[in-house]
Coordinates of C-alpha atoms in Angstrom, one line a residue:
X81 CA -15.4 -2.4 -25.6
X82 CA -14.1 -5.5 -24.6
X83 CA -16.1 -6.3 -20.4
X84 CA -14.2 -8.2 -18.4
X85 CA -15.9 -9.6 -15.7
X86 CA -14.2 -11.9 -12.6
X87 CA -16.1 -14.1 -9.6
X88 CA -14.9 -12.5 -6.3
X89 CA -13.7 -15.8 -4.3
X90 CA -13.4 -14.3 -1.3
X91 CA -16.1 -14.1 1.6
X92 CA -18.1 -11.2 0.6
X93 CA -18.6 -13.2 -2.6
X94 CA -20.1 -16.5 -4.3
X95 CA -18.5 -19.5 -3.1
X96 CA -19.7 -18.0 1.3
X97 CA -23.2 -15.9 0.1
X98 CA -24.1 -17.3 -3.6
X99 CA -25.4 -14.6 -6.5
X100 CA -25.2 -10.7 -5.4
X101 CA -26.2 -7.7 -8.3
X102 CA -23.9 -6.6 -10.8
X103 CA -22.0 -3.5 -10.4
X104 CA -20.9 -1.8 -13.5
X105 CA -18.4 0.7 -13.8
X106 CA -17.2 2.8 -17.4
X107 CA -16.1 6.3 -18.3
X108 CA -11.7 6.4 -18.2
X109 CA -8.7 5.4 -17.2
X110 CA -6.3 7.6 -19.1
X111 CA -4.9 9.3 -16.6
X112 CA -2.8 5.6 -15.4
X113 CA -1.1 5.5 -18.9
X114 CA -1.7 2.6 -19.1
X115 CA -3.7 -0.8 -21.0
X116 CA -4.0 -2.5 -17.5
X117 CA -6.0 -1.1 -13.9
X118 CA -5.3 -3.1 -10.6
X119 CA -8.5 -2.7 -8.4
X120 CA -8.4 -3.8 -4.9
X121 CA -9.8 -4.9 -1.9
X122 CA -9.5 -2.9 0.5
X123 CA -11.4 -4.2 3.4
X124 CA -9.9 -5.6 6.5
X125 CA -7.9 -9.4 4.6
X126 CA -6.8 -6.4 2.3
X127 CA -4.5 -6.0 4.8
X128 CA -2.7 -9.2 5.1
X129 CA -2.6 -9.4 0.9
X130 CA -3.7 -8.9 -2.6
X131 CA -5.6 -11.9 -3.3
X132 CA -8.5 -10.2 -4.6
X133 CA -7.1 -7.8 -6.9
X134 CA -8.8 -7.9 -10.4
X135 CA -7.2 -6.1 -13.4
X136 CA -8.9 -3.9 -16.0
X137 CA -8.8 -3.3 -19.1
X138 CA -8.2 -0.3 -20.8
X139 CA -8.9 1.1 -24.0
X140 CA -6.6 2.6 -26.2
X141 CA -7.6 6.0 -25.9
X142 CA -8.3 4.9 -22.4
X143 CA -12.2 4.6 -22.5
X144 CA -12.8 0.8 -20.2
X145 CA -15.7 -0.9 -19.4
X146 CA -15.3 -3.5 -16.3
X147 CA -18.9 -5.3 -14.1
X148 CA -18.4 -7.8 -11.5
X149 CA -20.9 -9.7 -9.4
X150 CA -21.0 -8.3 -5.4
X151 CA -22.8 -9.4 -2.6
X152 CA -22.7 -6.8 0.1
X153 CA -20.4 -3.0 0.4
X154 CA -17.3 -3.2 0.6
X155 CA -14.2 -0.4 0.2
X156 CA -12.6 -0.4 -2.8
X157 CA -8.8 0.7 -3.9
X158 CA -8.4 2.3 -7.4
X159 CA -4.4 3.3 -6.9
X160 CA -4.8 6.5 -4.6
X161 CA -9.2 6.2 -5.5
X162 CA -11.0 5.0 -3.1
X163 CA -14.5 4.0 -4.4
X164 CA -17.4 2.4 -1.5
X165 CA -19.3 0.0 -4.3
X166 CA -22.7 -1.3 -3.4
X167 CA -24.4 -4.3 -5.0
X168 CA -26.3 -2.1 -8.6
X169 CA -23.7 0.5 -8.2
X170 CA -24.2 2.0 -12.9
X171 CA -21.1 4.5 -12.8
X172 CA -19.3 6.3 -15.4
X173 CA -16.5 6.9 -13.6
X174 CA -13.1 9.5 -14.6
X175 CA -10.6 8.3 -12.2
X176 CA -7.6 10.6 -11.9
X177 CA -3.8 9.2 -10.3
X178 CA -4.9 10.8 -6.6
X179 CA -8.2 11.5 -5.9
X180 CA -9.2 15.3 -7.0
X181 CA -8.8 15.0 -10.0
X182 CA -11.7 12.4 -10.8
X183 CA -15.6 12.5 -11.0
X184 CA -18.7 9.9 -10.6
X185 CA -21.5 10.1 -12.1
X186 CA -24.7 7.9 -11.7
X187 CA -25.3 5.3 -9.2
X188 CA -23.4 5.3 -6.2
X189 CA -21.8 8.5 -7.4
X190 CA -22.8 10.4 -4.1
X191 CA -20.8 8.9 -1.7
X192 CA -18.0 8.2 -4.4
X193 CA -17.8 12.1 -4.8
X194 CA -17.4 12.3 -1.1
X195 CA -14.8 10.1 -0.6
X196 CA -12.4 12.5 -2.6
X197 CA -11.9 13.9 0.1
X198 CA -10.8 11.0 2.4
X199 CA -7.3 11.6 3.5
X200 CA -3.9 10.1 4.0
X201 CA -3.1 8.5 6.7
X202 CA 0.7 8.4 6.2
X203 CA 1.0 11.8 5.7
X204 CA -1.0 12.3 9.1
X205 CA -4.8 12.7 8.0
X206 CA -5.5 16.1 8.3
X207 CA -1.8 17.4 9.0
X208 CA -1.2 17.0 5.2
X209 CA 1.7 16.0 6.1
X210 CA 2.8 19.0 7.9
X211 CA 1.5 21.7 5.9
X212 CA -1.7 22.5 8.7
X213 CA 0.4 21.9 12.1
X214 CA 0.4 25.1 14.0
X215 CA 2.7 26.9 16.6
X216 CA 1.7 24.7 19.2
X217 CA -0.5 21.0 19.9
X218 CA -3.1 22.3 21.4
X219 CA -3.7 25.4 18.4
X220 CA -3.1 22.2 16.0
X221 CA -5.7 20.1 18.2
X222 CA -8.5 23.1 17.6
X223 CA -7.4 23.7 13.1
X224 CA -7.6 19.5 13.3
X225 CA -11.4 19.5 15.4
X226 CA -12.7 22.3 13.5
X227 CA -11.7 20.2 10.0
X228 CA -13.6 16.9 10.8
X229 CA -16.3 18.5 12.0
X230 CA -17.2 20.1 8.8
X231 CA -16.6 16.8 7.5
X232 CA -18.8 15.3 9.8
X233 CA -21.5 18.6 8.3
X234 CA -20.7 16.8 4.8
X235 CA -21.4 13.5 5.5
X236 CA -24.4 14.2 7.2
X237 CA -25.9 16.0 4.7
X238 CA -24.8 13.3 2.2
X239 CA -27.9 12.6 -0.2
X240 CA -28.4 8.4 -1.1
X241 CA -26.4 7.2 1.7
X242 CA -27.1 4.0 3.5
X243 CA -26.7 3.9 7.7
X244 CA -23.9 1.2 6.8
X245 CA -21.8 3.9 4.7
X246 CA -22.4 6.9 7.2
X247 CA -21.8 5.2 10.3
X248 CA -18.3 3.8 8.7
X249 CA -17.5 7.3 7.0
X250 CA -17.9 8.9 10.9
X251 CA -15.5 5.9 11.8
X252 CA -13.2 7.0 9.7
X253 CA -13.1 10.7 10.5
X254 CA -12.3 9.7 14.8
X255 CA -9.4 7.3 13.2
X256 CA -8.0 10.5 10.9
X257 CA -8.6 12.4 14.2
X258 CA -6.8 10.5 16.1
X259 CA -3.7 10.0 14.0
X260 CA -3.9 13.8 13.1
X261 CA -3.3 14.2 17.5
X262 CA -0.4 11.0 17.7
X263 CA 1.2 12.4 13.4
X264 CA 1.7 15.8 16.1
X265 CA 5.1 14.3 17.2
X266 CA 6.4 13.7 14.2
X267 CA 5.6 17.3 12.2
X268 CA 6.6 19.7 15.2
X269 CA 9.6 20.6 16.6
X270 CA 9.3 18.6 19.7
X271 CA 11.7 16.0 18.5
X272 CA 14.2 18.5 16.4
X273 CA 16.8 18.5 19.3
X274 CA 17.4 14.5 20.5
X275 CA 20.2 13.3 19.8
X276 CA 19.7 9.5 21.0
X277 CA 17.1 6.5 20.0
X278 CA 16.6 7.4 24.0
X279 CA 15.3 11.3 23.7
X280 CA 13.6 10.6 21.6
X281 CA 11.2 7.9 23.1
X282 CA 11.1 9.8 25.9
X283 CA 9.4 12.8 24.5
X284 CA 7.2 10.2 22.8
X285 CA 6.9 8.1 25.6
X286 CA 6.3 12.3 27.3
X287 CA 3.8 13.0 24.3
X288 CA 1.7 10.4 24.0
X289 CA 0.9 10.5 27.6
X290 CA 0.1 13.4 27.3
X291 CA -2.6 13.2 25.2
X292 CA -4.1 10.4 26.0
X293 CA -7.3 11.4 27.9
X294 CA -8.2 12.2 23.8
X295 CA -6.9 9.5 21.9
X296 CA -8.0 6.3 24.4
X297 CA -12.4 7.6 23.9
X298 CA -11.4 7.6 20.1
X299 CA -9.6 4.4 20.6
X300 CA -12.6 3.1 21.9
X301 CA -15.6 3.9 20.0
X302 CA -12.9 2.9 17.2
X303 CA -12.6 -0.3 18.2
X304 CA -15.9 -1.1 19.7
X305 CA -17.8 -3.2 16.7
X306 CA -15.5 -5.3 13.7
X307 CA -17.0 -3.7 10.7
X308 CA -15.0 -0.5 11.2
X309 CA -11.8 -2.5 10.7
X310 CA -13.5 -2.6 6.8
X311 CA -12.0 1.4 6.9
X312 CA -8.2 1.5 6.4
X313 CA -7.2 4.3 8.9
X314 CA -8.9 2.5 11.6
X315 CA -6.5 -0.9 10.8
X316 CA -3.8 1.3 10.7
X317 CA -4.4 3.0 14.2
X318 CA -5.7 0.0 16.2
X319 CA -2.7 -2.3 14.5
X320 CA -0.1 1.1 15.5
X321 CA -1.8 1.6 19.0
X322 CA -1.9 -2.5 19.3
X323 CA 1.5 -3.1 21.8
X324 CA 1.9 -0.3 22.9
X325 CA 1.9 0.6 26.8
X326 CA -1.6 0.2 28.1
X327 CA -1.3 2.8 30.9
X328 CA -0.4 4.9 27.7
X329 CA -3.1 4.0 25.4
X330 CA -6.2 1.7 26.5
X331 CA -9.1 -0.1 24.3
X332 CA -10.6 -3.6 23.5
X333 CA -8.8 -5.6 21.2
X334 CA -11.7 -8.1 19.8
X335 CA -10.5 -12.0 18.4
X336 CA -10.5 -10.5 14.8
X337 CA -8.4 -7.3 15.7
X338 CA -6.2 -9.9 17.9
X339 CA -5.6 -12.0 14.5
X340 CA -5.2 -9.6 11.8
X341 CA -2.5 -8.0 14.0
X342 CA -1.5 -11.1 14.2
X343 CA -1.6 -12.0 10.5
X344 CA 0.0 -8.7 9.7
X345 CA 2.6 -8.8 12.3
X346 CA 3.5 -13.3 10.6
X347 CA 3.1 -12.1 7.2
X348 CA 6.1 -9.5 7.1
X349 CA 7.8 -12.4 7.8
X350 CA 7.0 -13.8 3.5
X351 CA 9.6 -10.0 2.6
X352 CA 12.4 -12.8 3.7
X353 CA 14.2 -15.1 1.2
X354 CA 11.6 -17.6 0.7
X355 CA 13.0 -21.6 1.6
X356 CA 11.4 -24.4 2.5
X357 CA 11.4 -24.4 6.6
X358 CA 10.1 -20.8 6.3
X359 CA 7.1 -21.9 3.9
X360 CA 5.7 -24.3 6.2
X361 CA 5.9 -22.7 9.3
X362 CA 4.2 -19.6 7.6
X363 CA 2.3 -22.9 6.1
X364 CA 0.8 -23.6 9.7
X365 CA 0.2 -20.1 11.2
X366 CA -2.1 -19.6 8.3
X367 CA -3.9 -22.5 8.4
X368 CA -4.4 -21.7 12.0
X369 CA -6.2 -18.4 11.8
X370 CA -10.1 -18.9 12.4
X371 CA -11.4 -15.8 10.0
X372 CA -12.1 -17.5 7.4
X373 CA -10.8 -14.4 5.2
X374 CA -8.2 -13.8 7.1
X375 CA -7.2 -17.1 6.1
X376 CA -7.4 -17.1 2.6
X377 CA -5.3 -13.9 2.5
X378 CA -2.7 -15.4 4.1
X379 CA -2.1 -18.6 2.5
X380 CA -3.3 -17.1 -0.9
X381 CA -0.9 -14.6 -0.5
X382 CA 2.0 -17.5 1.1
X383 CA 1.7 -19.6 -2.3
X384 CA 2.2 -16.5 -5.0
X385 CA 5.2 -16.0 -2.8
X386 CA 6.5 -19.3 -2.9
X387 CA 6.6 -18.9 -7.1
X388 CA 9.6 -15.9 -6.0
X389 CA 12.1 -19.0 -4.3
X390 CA 15.3 -19.6 -5.5
X391 CA 15.5 -21.5 -8.9
X392 CA 11.8 -20.3 -10.2
X393 CA 11.6 -18.7 -13.2
X394 CA 11.3 -14.5 -13.0
X395 CA 8.6 -13.1 -13.2
X396 CA 8.0 -11.6 -16.8
X397 CA 6.4 -7.7 -17.1
X398 CA 6.9 -4.3 -19.3
X399 CA 9.2 -1.8 -18.9
X400 CA 9.5 1.6 -21.0
X401 CA 13.2 3.1 -21.0
X402 CA 14.4 6.9 -21.0
X403 CA 13.7 7.0 -24.6
X404 CA 9.8 5.6 -24.4
X405 CA 10.5 2.1 -25.5
X406 CA 8.5 -0.7 -24.4
X407 CA 10.2 -3.8 -23.6
X408 CA 10.3 -6.9 -20.6
X409 CA 12.4 -7.5 -18.6
X410 CA 13.2 -10.3 -20.1
X411 CA 14.6 -8.7 -23.0
X412 CA 18.0 -7.7 -20.7
X413 CA 18.3 -11.9 -20.0
X414 CA 22.1 -12.5 -20.4
X415 CA 23.4 -11.6 -17.6
X416 CA 22.9 -12.0 -14.6
X417 CA 20.1 -8.8 -13.4
X418 CA 20.7 -6.5 -10.0
X419 CA 16.8 -4.7 -9.7
X420 CA 16.6 -2.3 -7.3
X421 CA 11.9 -1.5 -7.5
X422 CA 12.3 2.4 -6.6
X423 CA 10.2 6.1 -6.8
X424 CA 10.7 8.9 -6.2
X425 CA 8.8 9.9 -3.5
X426 CA 10.7 7.7 -1.6
X427 CA 13.2 8.7 0.4
X428 CA 14.5 5.1 1.7
X429 CA 15.3 4.2 -1.8
X430 CA 16.3 7.1 -2.7
X431 CA 19.2 7.3 0.4
X432 CA 20.4 3.5 -1.5
X433 CA 20.7 4.5 -4.4
X434 CA 24.2 6.6 -4.5
X435 CA 24.9 2.9 -3.6
X436 CA 23.3 1.1 -6.7
X437 CA 25.5 3.5 -8.9
X438 CA 28.5 2.9 -7.3
X439 CA 28.4 -0.7 -7.0
X440 CA 27.1 -0.8 -10.7
X441 CA 30.7 0.9 -11.0
X442 CA 32.5 -2.1 -9.4
X443 CA 30.8 -4.8 -10.9
X444 CA 30.8 -5.2 -15.3
X445 CA 29.3 -8.4 -15.7
X446 CA 25.9 -7.6 -13.9
X447 CA 23.4 -4.7 -15.1
X448 CA 22.0 -3.6 -12.9
X449 CA 18.3 -2.0 -13.7
X450 CA 17.5 0.9 -11.5
X451 CA 12.7 0.6 -12.1
X452 CA 11.3 3.8 -11.5
X453 CA 7.2 2.6 -10.2
X454 CA 6.1 6.7 -9.6
X455 CA 3.1 6.8 -11.4
X456 CA 4.2 9.3 -14.7
X457 CA 7.2 9.0 -16.2
X458 CA 8.3 13.2 -15.7
X459 CA 8.4 12.9 -12.2
X460 CA 10.9 9.8 -13.1
X461 CA 12.6 12.3 -16.2
X462 CA 13.2 15.5 -14.4
X463 CA 14.3 13.3 -11.6
X464 CA 17.1 11.1 -13.0
X465 CA 17.9 14.4 -15.8
X466 CA 18.7 16.3 -11.9
X467 CA 21.3 13.3 -10.8
X468 CA 25.1 13.7 -12.2
X469 CA 25.5 10.3 -12.2
X470 CA 23.7 7.5 -12.5
X471 CA 27.3 4.9 -12.3
X472 CA 26.0 2.0 -15.1
X473 CA 22.1 1.7 -13.7
X474 CA 19.8 0.6 -16.8
X475 CA 17.3 3.6 -16.1
X476 CA 13.6 1.2 -17.0
X477 CA 9.9 2.7 -15.8
X478 CA 7.3 0.3 -15.6
X479 CA 3.0 0.7 -14.7
X480 CA 2.0 -2.3 -15.5
X481 CA -0.3 -4.9 -12.3
X482 CA 2.3 -7.7 -12.4
X483 CA 4.8 -5.5 -10.8
X484 CA 3.7 -5.6 -7.0
X485 CA 1.1 -8.8 -7.4
X486 CA 3.7 -10.6 -9.1
X487 CA 6.6 -9.8 -7.5
X488 CA 4.2 -9.6 -4.0
X489 CA 6.0 -6.1 -4.2
X490 CA 3.9 -4.3 -0.2
X491 CA 7.0 -2.0 -0.6
X492 CA 10.2 -0.3 -1.6
X493 CA 13.4 -0.2 -2.0
X494 CA 12.8 -3.7 -2.7
X495 CA 15.7 -5.1 -5.2
X496 CA 16.4 -8.8 -6.9
X497 CA 18.8 -10.6 -7.9
X498 CA 18.4 -12.7 -11.6
X499 CA 20.5 -15.2 -13.3
X500 CA 21.9 -14.5 -17.0
X501 CA 18.6 -17.3 -17.4
X502 CA 16.0 -15.5 -16.0
X503 CA 15.6 -17.4 -13.1
X504 CA 15.4 -15.9 -9.6
X505 CA 18.3 -15.9 -7.1
X506 CA 17.1 -14.0 -4.6
X507 CA 13.8 -12.0 -5.0
X508 CA 14.5 -10.4 -1.8
X509 CA 18.1 -9.3 -2.1
X510 CA 20.5 -7.2 0.2
X511 CA 20.4 -3.3 0.5
X512 CA 23.2 -1.8 -1.9
X513 CA 23.5 -0.5 1.8
X514 CA 24.9 -3.0 3.6
X515 CA 28.1 -3.5 1.9
X516 CA 29.2 -6.6 4.1
X517 CA 26.4 -9.1 2.5
X518 CA 26.1 -7.7 -1.0
X519 CA 29.5 -7.6 -2.3
X520 CA 30.7 -11.1 -1.3
X521 CA 27.3 -12.4 -3.5
X522 CA 28.2 -10.2 -6.5
X523 CA 31.2 -10.9 -6.3
X524 CA 30.7 -14.7 -6.9
X525 CA 28.0 -14.1 -9.9
X526 CA 30.4 -11.2 -11.7
X527 CA 32.9 -14.2 -11.9
X528 CA 29.8 -16.0 -14.5

């Protein structure tokens, strides 16, 4: 098996601190069904960009062996798995596309087995996409508190866990609790009768005021130390509350948290069409960041995004068609390509699909390409077989890491326009539903 050795060039790596100790992971990544799997740094700077993503080469039988030099412990993500790696870790791992499938053996296994129980902030943490919402907030709060107490008990009983890990994971529990309380608004029936945005905002404001006595103490705890920002859900909660009225949710905002918020918000502008003036503006902002890791992450992402300017060569990647045949996106050059990155779990993506399919019938000189970013082909194919009309869309599937890293995809749906010579027209094309913008653009290239 091949060893893939990478040198970290970030704040915990060799440039700032010298050499650390080797971390070795080996085992199986078969469930991912691809020959390259991405491992992302999941600390605070990872919120700004995937600057330090590493590629793990997977053998044909799904096995792998991967090692790198690490100076200090940190969080990493592989698919939906969250790992906590410490210098000197040596683990046999079986990583699935969802956490419950995974298992760990060897040095570092105990804490990573515990992390299999990590909750998902975007699913409302303990509410688990609404499945655990009870009849009232009080009943739901009791359920959340009971689950959190159980998780805390498991954490304190964990063998071979450092004080640092226990401290960080305790903040994860507290942030999950806060996230769960706030998410009750969206998963309950509180907003069901709202007919206007104003009505919804009024109810949301009243609800947030009603829970501030529970939320504010938690916010103060999870914002007390900058190192807590290394925990993803802590960042999620603090950033979501950052601009809220201080009379509702109030907590101290450190310089590092403030700069993270500014870099995150400003970084969203990289999803716009990259022009020279926008590049210069964002470069000036990034150059002034005080936190070295944030500065490197922001400017690194900006340089990658600059490669997606109009006229640059399009980033190529591996795709699979509905018959299971592998190829490259560039195999379809010769026509202008209008590309839709989507997934079956993405509701905004599904909302755009009818518009995309309909437009494909109107512009025969443009090849419409739908590319699913689902974890496996089964859910993708089931979705397509269940739809009556795909128009003239070429449906493809990809798990190639170059899709996300090369095209700087931080969210979907995302649309591209690529010319017949496989050069970029637009790396952030208008959505199909934006007919007043996209139709004139398609009309222009349909003539060529």
